[in-house]
Coordinates of C-alpha atoms in Angstrom, one line a residue:
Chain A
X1 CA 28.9 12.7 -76.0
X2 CA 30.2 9.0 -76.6
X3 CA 31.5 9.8 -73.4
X4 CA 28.3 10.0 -71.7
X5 CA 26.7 7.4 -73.6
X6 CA 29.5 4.6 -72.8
X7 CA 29.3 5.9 -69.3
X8 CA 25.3 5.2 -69.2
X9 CA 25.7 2.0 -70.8
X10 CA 28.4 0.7 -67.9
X11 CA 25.8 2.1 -65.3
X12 CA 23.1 0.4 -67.0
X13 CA 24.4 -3.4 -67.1
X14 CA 25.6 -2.6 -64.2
X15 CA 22.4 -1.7 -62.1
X16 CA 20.6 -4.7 -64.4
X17 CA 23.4 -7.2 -63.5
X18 CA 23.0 -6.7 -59.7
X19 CA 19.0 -6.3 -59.7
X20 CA 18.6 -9.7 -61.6
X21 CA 21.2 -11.3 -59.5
X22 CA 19.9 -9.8 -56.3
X23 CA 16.0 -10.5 -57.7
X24 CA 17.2 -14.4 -57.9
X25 CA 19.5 -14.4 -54.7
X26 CA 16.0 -12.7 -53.2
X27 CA 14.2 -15.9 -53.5
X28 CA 16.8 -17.9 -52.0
X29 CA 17.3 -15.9 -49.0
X30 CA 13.5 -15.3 -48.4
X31 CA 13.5 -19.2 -48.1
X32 CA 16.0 -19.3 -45.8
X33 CA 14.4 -16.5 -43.4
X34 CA 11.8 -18.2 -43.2
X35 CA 13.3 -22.0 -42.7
X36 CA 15.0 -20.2 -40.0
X37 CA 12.0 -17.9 -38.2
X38 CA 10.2 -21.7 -38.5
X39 CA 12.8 -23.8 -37.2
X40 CA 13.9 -25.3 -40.0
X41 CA 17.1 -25.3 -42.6
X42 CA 15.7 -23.8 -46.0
X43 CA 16.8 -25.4 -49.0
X44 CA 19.8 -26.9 -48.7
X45 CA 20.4 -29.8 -51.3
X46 CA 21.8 -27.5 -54.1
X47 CA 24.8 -26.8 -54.0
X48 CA 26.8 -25.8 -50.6
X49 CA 24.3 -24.7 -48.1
X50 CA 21.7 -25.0 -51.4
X51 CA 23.3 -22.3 -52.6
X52 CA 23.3 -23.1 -56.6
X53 CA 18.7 -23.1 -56.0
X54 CA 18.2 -19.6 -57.1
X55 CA 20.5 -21.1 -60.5
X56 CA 18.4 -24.3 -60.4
X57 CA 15.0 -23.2 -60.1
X58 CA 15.7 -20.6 -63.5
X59 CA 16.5 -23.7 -65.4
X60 CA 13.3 -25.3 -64.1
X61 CA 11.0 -22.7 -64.7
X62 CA 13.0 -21.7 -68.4
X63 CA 12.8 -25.1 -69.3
X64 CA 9.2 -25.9 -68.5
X65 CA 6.0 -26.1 -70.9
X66 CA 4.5 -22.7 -71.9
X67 CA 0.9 -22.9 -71.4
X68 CA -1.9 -20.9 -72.6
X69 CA -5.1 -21.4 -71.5
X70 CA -7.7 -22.4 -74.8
X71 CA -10.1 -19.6 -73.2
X72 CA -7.6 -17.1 -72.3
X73 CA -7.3 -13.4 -74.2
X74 CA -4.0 -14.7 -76.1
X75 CA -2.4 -11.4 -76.7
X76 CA -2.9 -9.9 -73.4
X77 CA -1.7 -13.0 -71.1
X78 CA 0.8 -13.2 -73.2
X79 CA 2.1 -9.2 -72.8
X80 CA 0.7 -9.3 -69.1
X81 CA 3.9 -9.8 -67.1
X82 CA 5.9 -8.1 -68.7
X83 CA 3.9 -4.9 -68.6
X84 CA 4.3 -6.3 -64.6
X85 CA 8.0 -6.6 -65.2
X86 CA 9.6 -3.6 -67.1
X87 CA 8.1 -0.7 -65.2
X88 CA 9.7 -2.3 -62.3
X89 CA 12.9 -2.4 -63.6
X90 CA 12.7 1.0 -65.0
X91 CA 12.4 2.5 -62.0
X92 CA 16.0 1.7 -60.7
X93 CA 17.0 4.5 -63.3
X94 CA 16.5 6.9 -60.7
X95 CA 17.8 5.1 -57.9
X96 CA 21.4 6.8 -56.6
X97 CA 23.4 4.1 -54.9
X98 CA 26.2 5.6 -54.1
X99 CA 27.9 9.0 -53.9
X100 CA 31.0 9.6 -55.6
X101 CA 31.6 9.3 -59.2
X102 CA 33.8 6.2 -60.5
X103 CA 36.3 5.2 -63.1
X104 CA 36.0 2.2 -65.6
X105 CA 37.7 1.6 -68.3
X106 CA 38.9 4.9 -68.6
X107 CA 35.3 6.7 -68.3
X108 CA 34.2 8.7 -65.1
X109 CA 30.4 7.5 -64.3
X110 CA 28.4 7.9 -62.0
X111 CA 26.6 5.6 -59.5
X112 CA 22.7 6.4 -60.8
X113 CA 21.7 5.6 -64.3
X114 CA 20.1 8.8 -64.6
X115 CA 19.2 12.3 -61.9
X116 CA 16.0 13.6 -63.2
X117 CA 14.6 16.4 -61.2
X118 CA 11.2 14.8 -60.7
X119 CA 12.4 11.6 -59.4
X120 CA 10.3 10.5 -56.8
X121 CA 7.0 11.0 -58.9
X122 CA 8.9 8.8 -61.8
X123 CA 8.7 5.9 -59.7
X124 CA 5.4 6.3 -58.3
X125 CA 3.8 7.0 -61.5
X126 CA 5.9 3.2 -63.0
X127 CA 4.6 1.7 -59.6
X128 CA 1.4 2.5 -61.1
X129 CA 1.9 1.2 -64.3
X130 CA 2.6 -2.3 -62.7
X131 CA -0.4 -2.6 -61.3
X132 CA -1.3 -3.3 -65.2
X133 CA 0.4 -6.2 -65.6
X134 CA -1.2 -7.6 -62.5
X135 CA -4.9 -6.3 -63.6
X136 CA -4.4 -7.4 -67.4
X137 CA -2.9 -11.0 -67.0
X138 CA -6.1 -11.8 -64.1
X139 CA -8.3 -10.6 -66.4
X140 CA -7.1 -12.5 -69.8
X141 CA -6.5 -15.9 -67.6
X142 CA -10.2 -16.1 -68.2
X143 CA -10.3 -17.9 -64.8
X144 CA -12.2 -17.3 -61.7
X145 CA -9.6 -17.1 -59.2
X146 CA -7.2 -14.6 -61.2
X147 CA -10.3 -12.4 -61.8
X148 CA -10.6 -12.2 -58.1
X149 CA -7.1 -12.0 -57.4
X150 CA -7.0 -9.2 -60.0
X151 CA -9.8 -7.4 -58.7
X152 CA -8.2 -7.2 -55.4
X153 CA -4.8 -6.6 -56.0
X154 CA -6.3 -3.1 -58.2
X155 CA -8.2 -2.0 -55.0
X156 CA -5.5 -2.9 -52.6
X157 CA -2.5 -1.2 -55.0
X158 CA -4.8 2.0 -55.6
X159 CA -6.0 2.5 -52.3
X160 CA -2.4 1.9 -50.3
X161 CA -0.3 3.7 -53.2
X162 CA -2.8 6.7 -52.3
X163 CA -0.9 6.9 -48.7
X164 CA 2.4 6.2 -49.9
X165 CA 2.2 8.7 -51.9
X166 CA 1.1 10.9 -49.5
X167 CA 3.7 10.0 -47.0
X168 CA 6.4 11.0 -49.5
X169 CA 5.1 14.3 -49.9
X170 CA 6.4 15.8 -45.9
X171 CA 9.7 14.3 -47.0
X172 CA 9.8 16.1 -50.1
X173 CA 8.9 19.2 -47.7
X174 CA 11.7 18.7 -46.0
X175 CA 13.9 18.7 -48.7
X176 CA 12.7 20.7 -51.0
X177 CA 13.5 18.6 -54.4
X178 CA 11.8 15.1 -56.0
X179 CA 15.3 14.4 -57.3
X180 CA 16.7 11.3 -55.3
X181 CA 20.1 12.3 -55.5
X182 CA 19.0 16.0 -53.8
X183 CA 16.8 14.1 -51.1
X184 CA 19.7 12.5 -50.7
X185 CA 22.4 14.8 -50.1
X186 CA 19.7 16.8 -47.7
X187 CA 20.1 13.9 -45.2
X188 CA 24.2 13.8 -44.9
X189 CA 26.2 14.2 -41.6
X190 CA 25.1 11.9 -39.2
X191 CA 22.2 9.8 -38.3
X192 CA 20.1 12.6 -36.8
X193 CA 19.7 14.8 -39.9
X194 CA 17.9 11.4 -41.7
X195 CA 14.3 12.1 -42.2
X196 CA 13.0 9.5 -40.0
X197 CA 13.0 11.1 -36.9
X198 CA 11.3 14.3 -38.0
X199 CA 8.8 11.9 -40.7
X200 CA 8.4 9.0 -38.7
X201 CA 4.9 8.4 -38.9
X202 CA 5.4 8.8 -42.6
X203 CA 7.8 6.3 -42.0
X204 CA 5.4 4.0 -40.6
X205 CA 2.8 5.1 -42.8
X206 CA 5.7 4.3 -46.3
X207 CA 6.4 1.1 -44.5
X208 CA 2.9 -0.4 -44.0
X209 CA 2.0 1.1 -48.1
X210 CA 5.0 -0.9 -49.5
X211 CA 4.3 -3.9 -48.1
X212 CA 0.7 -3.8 -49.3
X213 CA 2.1 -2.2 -52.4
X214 CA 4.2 -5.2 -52.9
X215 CA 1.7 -7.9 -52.1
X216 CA 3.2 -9.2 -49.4
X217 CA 2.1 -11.0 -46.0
X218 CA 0.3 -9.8 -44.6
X219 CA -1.2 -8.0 -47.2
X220 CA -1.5 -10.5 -49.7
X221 CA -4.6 -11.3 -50.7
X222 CA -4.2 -10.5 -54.3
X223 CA -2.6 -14.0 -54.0
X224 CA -4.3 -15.6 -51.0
X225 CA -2.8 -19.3 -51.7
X226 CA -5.7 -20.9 -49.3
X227 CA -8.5 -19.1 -51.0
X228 CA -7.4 -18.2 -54.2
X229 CA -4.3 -20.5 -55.3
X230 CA -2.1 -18.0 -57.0
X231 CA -4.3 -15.5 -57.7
X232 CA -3.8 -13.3 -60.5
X233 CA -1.2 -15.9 -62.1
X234 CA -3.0 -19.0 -61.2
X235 CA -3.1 -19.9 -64.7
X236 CA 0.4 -19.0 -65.7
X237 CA 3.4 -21.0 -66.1
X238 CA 6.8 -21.6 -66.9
X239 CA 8.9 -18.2 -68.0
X240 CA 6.0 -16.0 -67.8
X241 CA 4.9 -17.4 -63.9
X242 CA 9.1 -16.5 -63.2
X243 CA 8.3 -12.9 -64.9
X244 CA 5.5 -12.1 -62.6
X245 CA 7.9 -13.4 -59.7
X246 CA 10.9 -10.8 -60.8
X247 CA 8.7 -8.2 -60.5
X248 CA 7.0 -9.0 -57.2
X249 CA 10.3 -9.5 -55.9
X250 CA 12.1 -6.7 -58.0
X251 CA 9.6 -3.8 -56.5
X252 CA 10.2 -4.9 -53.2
X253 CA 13.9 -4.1 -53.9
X254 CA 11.9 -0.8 -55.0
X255 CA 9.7 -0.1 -51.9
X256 CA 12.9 -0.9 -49.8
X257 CA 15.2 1.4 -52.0
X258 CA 12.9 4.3 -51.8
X259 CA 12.4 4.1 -48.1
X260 CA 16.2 3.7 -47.4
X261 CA 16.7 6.7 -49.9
X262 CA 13.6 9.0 -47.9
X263 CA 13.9 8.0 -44.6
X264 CA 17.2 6.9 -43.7
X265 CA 19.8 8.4 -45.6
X266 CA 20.7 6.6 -48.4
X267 CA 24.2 6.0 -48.8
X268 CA 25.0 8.5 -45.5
X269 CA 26.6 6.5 -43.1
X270 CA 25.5 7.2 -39.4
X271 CA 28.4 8.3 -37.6
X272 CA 30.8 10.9 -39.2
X273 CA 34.0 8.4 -38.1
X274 CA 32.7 5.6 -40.2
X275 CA 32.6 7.7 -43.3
X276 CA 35.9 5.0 -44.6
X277 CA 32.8 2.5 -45.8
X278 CA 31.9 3.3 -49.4
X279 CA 28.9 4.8 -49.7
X280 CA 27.6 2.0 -51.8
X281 CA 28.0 -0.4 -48.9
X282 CA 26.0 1.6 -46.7
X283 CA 23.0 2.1 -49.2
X284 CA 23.3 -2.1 -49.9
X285 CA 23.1 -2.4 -45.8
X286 CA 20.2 -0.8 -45.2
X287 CA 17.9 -2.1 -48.1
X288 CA 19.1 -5.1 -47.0
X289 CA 17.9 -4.2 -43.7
X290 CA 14.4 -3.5 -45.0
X291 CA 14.6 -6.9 -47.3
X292 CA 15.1 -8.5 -44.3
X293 CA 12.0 -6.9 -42.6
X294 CA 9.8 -8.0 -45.0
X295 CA 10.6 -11.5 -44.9
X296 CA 10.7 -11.1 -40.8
X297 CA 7.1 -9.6 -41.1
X298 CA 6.1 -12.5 -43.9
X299 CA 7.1 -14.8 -41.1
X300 CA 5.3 -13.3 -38.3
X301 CA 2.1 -11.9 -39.1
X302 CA -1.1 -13.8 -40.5
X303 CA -2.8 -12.6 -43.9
X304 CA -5.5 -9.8 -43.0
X305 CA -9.4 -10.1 -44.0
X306 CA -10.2 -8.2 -46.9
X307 CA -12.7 -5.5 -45.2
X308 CA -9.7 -5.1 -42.6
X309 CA -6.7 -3.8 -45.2
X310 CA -9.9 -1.5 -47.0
X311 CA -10.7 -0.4 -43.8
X312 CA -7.1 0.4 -42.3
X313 CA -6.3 1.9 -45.3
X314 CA -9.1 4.4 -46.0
X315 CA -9.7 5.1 -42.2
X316 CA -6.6 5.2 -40.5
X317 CA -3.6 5.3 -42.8
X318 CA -5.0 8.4 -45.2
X319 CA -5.9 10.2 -42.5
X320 CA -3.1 10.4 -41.0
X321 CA -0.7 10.8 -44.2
X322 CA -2.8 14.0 -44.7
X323 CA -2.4 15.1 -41.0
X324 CA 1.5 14.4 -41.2
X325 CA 1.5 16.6 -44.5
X326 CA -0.2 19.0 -43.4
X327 CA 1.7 19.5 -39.3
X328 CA 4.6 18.9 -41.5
X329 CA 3.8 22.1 -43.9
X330 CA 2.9 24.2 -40.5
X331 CA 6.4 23.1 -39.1
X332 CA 8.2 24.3 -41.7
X333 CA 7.2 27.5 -42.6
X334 CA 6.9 29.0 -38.8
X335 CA 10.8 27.4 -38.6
X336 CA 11.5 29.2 -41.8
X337 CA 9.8 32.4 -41.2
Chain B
X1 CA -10.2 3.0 -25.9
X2 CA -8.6 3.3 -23.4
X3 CA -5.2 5.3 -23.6
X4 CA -3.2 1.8 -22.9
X5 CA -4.5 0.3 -26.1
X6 CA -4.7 3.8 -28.1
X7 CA -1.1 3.6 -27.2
X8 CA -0.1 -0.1 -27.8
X9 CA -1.7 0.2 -31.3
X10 CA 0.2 3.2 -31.8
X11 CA 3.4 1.7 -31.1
X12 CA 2.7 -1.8 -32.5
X13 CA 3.0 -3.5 -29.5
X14 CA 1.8 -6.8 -30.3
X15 CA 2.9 -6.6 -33.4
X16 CA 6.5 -6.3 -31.8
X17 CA 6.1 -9.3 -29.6
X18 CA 5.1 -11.2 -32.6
X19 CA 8.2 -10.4 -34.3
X20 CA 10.6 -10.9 -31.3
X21 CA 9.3 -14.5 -31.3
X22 CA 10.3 -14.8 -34.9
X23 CA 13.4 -13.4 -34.4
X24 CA 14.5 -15.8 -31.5
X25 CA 13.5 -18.7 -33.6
X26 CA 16.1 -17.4 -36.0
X27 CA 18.8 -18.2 -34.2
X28 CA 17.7 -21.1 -32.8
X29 CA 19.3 -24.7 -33.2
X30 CA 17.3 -25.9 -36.3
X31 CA 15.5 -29.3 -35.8
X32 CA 15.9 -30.5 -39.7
X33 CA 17.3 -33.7 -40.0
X34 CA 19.1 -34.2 -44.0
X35 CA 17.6 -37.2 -43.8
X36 CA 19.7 -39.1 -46.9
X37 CA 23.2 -37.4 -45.1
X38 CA 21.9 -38.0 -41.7
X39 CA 19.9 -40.0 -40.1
X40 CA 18.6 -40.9 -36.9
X41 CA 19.2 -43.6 -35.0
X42 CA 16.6 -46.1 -34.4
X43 CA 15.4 -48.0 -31.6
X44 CA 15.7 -52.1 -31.4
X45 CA 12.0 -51.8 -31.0
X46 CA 11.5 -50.0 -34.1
X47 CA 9.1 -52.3 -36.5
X48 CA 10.1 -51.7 -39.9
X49 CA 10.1 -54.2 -42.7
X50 CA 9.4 -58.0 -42.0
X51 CA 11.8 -61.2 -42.7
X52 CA 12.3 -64.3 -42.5
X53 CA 15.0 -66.4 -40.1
X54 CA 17.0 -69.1 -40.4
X55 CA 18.6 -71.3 -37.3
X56 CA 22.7 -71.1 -37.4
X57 CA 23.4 -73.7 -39.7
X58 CA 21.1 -71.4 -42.4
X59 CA 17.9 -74.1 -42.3
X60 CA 15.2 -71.9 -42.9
X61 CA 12.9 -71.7 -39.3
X62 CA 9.2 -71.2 -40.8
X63 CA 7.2 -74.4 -40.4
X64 CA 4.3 -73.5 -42.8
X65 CA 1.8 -73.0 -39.4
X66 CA -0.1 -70.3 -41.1
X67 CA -0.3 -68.6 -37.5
X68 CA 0.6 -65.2 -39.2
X69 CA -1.5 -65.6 -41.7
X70 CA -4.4 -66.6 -39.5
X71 CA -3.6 -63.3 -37.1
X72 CA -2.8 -60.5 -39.5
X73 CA -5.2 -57.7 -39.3
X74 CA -4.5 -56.4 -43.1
X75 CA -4.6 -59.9 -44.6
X76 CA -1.2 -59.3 -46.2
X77 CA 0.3 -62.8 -45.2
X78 CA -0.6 -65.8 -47.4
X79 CA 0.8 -69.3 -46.6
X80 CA 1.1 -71.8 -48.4
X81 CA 2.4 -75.4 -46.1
X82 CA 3.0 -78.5 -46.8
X83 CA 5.0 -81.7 -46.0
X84 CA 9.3 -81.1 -46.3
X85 CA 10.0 -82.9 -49.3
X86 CA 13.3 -84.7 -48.0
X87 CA 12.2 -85.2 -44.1
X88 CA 8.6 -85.8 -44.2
X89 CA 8.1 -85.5 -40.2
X90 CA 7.7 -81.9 -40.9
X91 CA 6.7 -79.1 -42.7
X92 CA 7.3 -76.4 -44.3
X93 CA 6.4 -73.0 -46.4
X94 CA 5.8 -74.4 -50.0
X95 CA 4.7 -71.0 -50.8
X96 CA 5.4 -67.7 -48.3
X97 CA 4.2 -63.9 -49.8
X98 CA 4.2 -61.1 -47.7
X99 CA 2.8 -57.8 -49.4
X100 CA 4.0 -55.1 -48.1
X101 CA 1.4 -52.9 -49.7
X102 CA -1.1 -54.3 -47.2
X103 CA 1.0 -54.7 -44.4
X104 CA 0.5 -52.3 -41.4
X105 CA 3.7 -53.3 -39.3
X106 CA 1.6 -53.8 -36.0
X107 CA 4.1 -57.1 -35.8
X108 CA 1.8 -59.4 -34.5
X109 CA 2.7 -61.7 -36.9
X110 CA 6.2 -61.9 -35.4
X111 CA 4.5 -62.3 -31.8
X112 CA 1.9 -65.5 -33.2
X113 CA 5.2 -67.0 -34.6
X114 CA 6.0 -70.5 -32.5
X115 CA 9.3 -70.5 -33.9
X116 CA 10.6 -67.1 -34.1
X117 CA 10.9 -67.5 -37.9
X118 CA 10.0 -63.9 -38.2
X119 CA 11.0 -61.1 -37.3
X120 CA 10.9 -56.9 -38.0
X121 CA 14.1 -54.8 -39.0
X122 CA 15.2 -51.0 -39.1
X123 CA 14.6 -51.2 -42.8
X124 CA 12.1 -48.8 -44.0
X125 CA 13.2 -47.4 -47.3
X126 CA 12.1 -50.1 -50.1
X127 CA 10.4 -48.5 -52.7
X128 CA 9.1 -50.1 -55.5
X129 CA 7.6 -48.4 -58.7
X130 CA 5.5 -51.3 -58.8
X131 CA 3.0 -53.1 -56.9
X132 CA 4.8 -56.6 -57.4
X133 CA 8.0 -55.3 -56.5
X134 CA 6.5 -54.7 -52.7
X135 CA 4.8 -58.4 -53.0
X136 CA 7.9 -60.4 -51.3
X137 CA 7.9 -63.8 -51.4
X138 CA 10.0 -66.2 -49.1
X139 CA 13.1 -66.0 -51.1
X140 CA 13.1 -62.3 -50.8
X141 CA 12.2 -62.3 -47.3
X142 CA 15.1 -64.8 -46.7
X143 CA 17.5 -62.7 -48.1
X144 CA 16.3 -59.4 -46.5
X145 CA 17.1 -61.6 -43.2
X146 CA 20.1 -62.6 -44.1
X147 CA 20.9 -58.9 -44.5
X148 CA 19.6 -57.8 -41.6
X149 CA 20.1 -60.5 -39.1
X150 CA 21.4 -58.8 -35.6
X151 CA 18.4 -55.9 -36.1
X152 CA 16.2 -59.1 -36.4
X153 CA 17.8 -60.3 -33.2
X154 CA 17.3 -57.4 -31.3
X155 CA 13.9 -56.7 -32.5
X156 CA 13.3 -59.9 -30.3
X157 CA 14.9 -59.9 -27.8
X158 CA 13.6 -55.9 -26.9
X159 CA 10.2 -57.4 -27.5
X160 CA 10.7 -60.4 -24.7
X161 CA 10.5 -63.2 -27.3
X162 CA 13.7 -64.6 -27.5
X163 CA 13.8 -66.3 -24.3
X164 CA 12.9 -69.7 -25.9
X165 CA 15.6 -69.6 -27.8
X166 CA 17.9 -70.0 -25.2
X167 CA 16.4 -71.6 -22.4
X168 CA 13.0 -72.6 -24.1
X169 CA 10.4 -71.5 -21.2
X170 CA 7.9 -69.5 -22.2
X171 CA 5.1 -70.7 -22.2
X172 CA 3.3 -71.1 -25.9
X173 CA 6.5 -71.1 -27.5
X174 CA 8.5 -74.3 -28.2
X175 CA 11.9 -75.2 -29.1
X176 CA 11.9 -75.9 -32.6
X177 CA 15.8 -77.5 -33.1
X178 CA 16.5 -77.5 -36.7
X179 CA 16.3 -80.6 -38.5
X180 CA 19.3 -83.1 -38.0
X181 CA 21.3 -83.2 -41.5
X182 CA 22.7 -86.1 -41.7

């Protein structure tokens, strides 16, 4: 019993310590993707290739004024980001990073802070729950350009978290479990037994929701900066403006968890002959690998018009999630039968 | 539709173009310059901040003409001349401000200048948190040419006007020798 709880406590700091550090590390390598797509160096001033800004910019934004706006529903701007924040940290609970159990300080653990059996459906339902935070704290800022932010980001999250949804649902066909771990273990030996060959259009279709899910370019409207300054947390500042930023950046470490987990593999490695890398490694590559796509797609691809992400999402995205459920449900029981 | 574009919106084509453009730039030679660790190098031509000469034995050139002030678009040159207190042949700048607030650096101040008593330099980075502090009067100028004197040399001699320093013949400009100390 003490056992298990000292164990969960290492695993918890743990996950916390390298989501907070990768969060802030986020922003300073989103910066530099970008300086780089655009020609340019990124920040560079703090620190050996500016790498002390991530450091610098907490103290500037912990250190600033705290301001309320007079007209703004005190209670709720104040709770706001943090109902953003927490159910996006709470989801790594069911994120398995690695494979084998460890040893530290004399306790075996292992590398997820918890295996519940339904998962999958505890991260999309805390997704969910973020959406709140974003809603709430547009709607207390008592300010036009959050209300509008907040009304969009609610349509944009329901509609595209519809299709993700969705597109999970032939890989959990497939697999036959919600629990990460199991979805997990389905997809070892080799690079052709990952689920995105046989789910790919879910994969396309997981890819497309997350970024929208997310708010990201090019689905960002919720915080369109040349129509709508911030959006949601125009009128925020300081610690809480920083809260809302660890959460937009801490669900894309989400998104990209969940589609390395569903789609390829986890912590499998490819090739049976470079099973020597840890796990661990492997899982860090390849959400690193869709961290990096995000920033690659921020830096290609202009925002879309409002009508255009309602449209492509209802018309041509939940279609098709239902079709690839559905061919996907046909596959496998004539192959099982 | 036809099939091409079902297909090419199917497999993202554009969208894949878009991103192999991105992804060249990435690893592309990057075209920042640190500007306070490096900087560039600027040409002789280059018409930064304005100041004031002086002839070799350090007698200040400007003979209170108020050419300058007479020719400067922005109005930012206001001269003050009047007779040399010790040799009273000539003149001189009893009072010389340049503001630099005004001052659009077209350098045709330097051009209306019989005496090549002014000139431009590379400087460009003198900033005040005042407006008085980017007011310069003649002392200031003086000593920002002092500073500066082989960029104010160049700047004229790139820009054709130092020929009657040396030989005295182009036309318009005279050969202002500096006053005899005896």
């Amino acid at each position: 019993m003490l056992n298990d709880l000292a164990s969960a406590v290492i695993v918890i700091v743990a996950v916390l310590f390298v989501l907070l550090t990768t969060v802030a590390y986020l922003t300073y390598l989103e910066r530099k993707v970008l300086g780089f797509m655009q020609d340019r160096l990124g920040p560079m001033e703090v620190g050996p290739w500016g790498l002390l800004q991530p450091l610098a910019d907490g103290i500037k934004l912990i250190s600033k004024e705290d301001i309320i706006p007079s007209d703004a529903d005190k209670a709720i701007f104040r709770i706001a980001p943090v109902i953003s924040l927490v159910p996006a940290i709470i989801s790594f609970a069911v994120i398995p990073f690695g494979r084998d159990s460890f040893h530290f300080l004399g306790i075996t653990t292992h590398p997820y802070i918890t295996d519940i059996n339904i998962g999958i459906l505890y991260v999309l339902a805390l997704s969910s729950v973020g959406a709140y935070g974003i809603l709430l704290g547009g709607w207390a800022s008592n300010s036009k350009y959050s209300l509008l932010g907040a009304l969009r980001s609610a349509a944009q999250v329901i509609s595209y978290e519809l299709n993700a949804g969705m597109s999970v649902i032939g890989v959990l066909i497939l697999a036959g479990s919600l629990s990460l771990v199991k979805i997990e273990a389905a997809q070892s030996g080799g690079f052709w037994h990952w689920y995105i060959f046989p789910q790919i259009v879910a994969f396309v279709i997981y890819l497309i929701s997350g970024i929208a899910e997310t708010n990201r370019t090019p689905f960002d409207l919720p915080e369109a900066e040349s129509e709508l300054v911030a959006g949601f947390f125009t009128e925020y500042s300081g610690m809480r403006f920083s809260l809302y930023y660890l959460a937009e950046y801490a669900n894309m470490i989400m998104v990209s968890s969940i589609a390395t987990i569903l789609f390829l593999g986890g912590w499998n490695s490819p090739f049976a002959f470079l099973d020597f890398v840890p796990p661990f490694v492997w899982f860090m590559l390849k959400v690193y690998f869709f961290l990096f796509f995000f920033f690659w797609i921020r830096a290609t691809l202009p925002r879309l018009r409002y009508d255009q992400l309602m449209k492509f999402g209802w018309k041509v995205m939940l279609p098709l999630s239902f079709a690839n459920v559905i061919v996907t449900a046909i596959v496998v029981y004539m192959v099982r039968h | 539709m036809t099939f091409k574009s079902l297909m090419n919106s199917i497999l993202f084509t554009e969208i894949a173009q878009g991103l192999k453009v991105t992804f060249r730039h990435f690893f592309k030679k990057k075209l920042t310059v640190q500007y306070p660790h490096e900087k560039l190098t600027l040409a002789d031509g280059y018409r930064g901040f304005i100041v004031h000469r002086r002839y070799d034995n350090g007698q200040e050139r400007c003979v209170g003409c108020d050419l300058c002030e007479a020719i400067c678009p922005a109005k930012a040159i206001r001269v003050v001349g009047d007779i040399h207190p010790e040799f009273p042949e000539r003149r001189y700048a009893k009072e010389y401000t340049l503001d630099f607030t005004r001052c659009i650096f077209c350098g045709f101040c330097v051009v209306a200048c019989p005496v090549n008593a002014l000139s431009m330099t590379k400087e460009f980075a003198h900033s005040s948190f005042t407006r008085e502090g980017l007011i310069y009067p003649k002392d200031k100028l003086l000593a920002l040419g002092d500073r500066c004197e082989d960029e104010s040399i160049a700047y004229l001699k790139v820009r054709n006007m130092w020929d009657a320093e040396d030989s005295g013949k182009e036309e318009g400009r005279y050969h202002f020798p500096p006053i005899p100390t005896t």
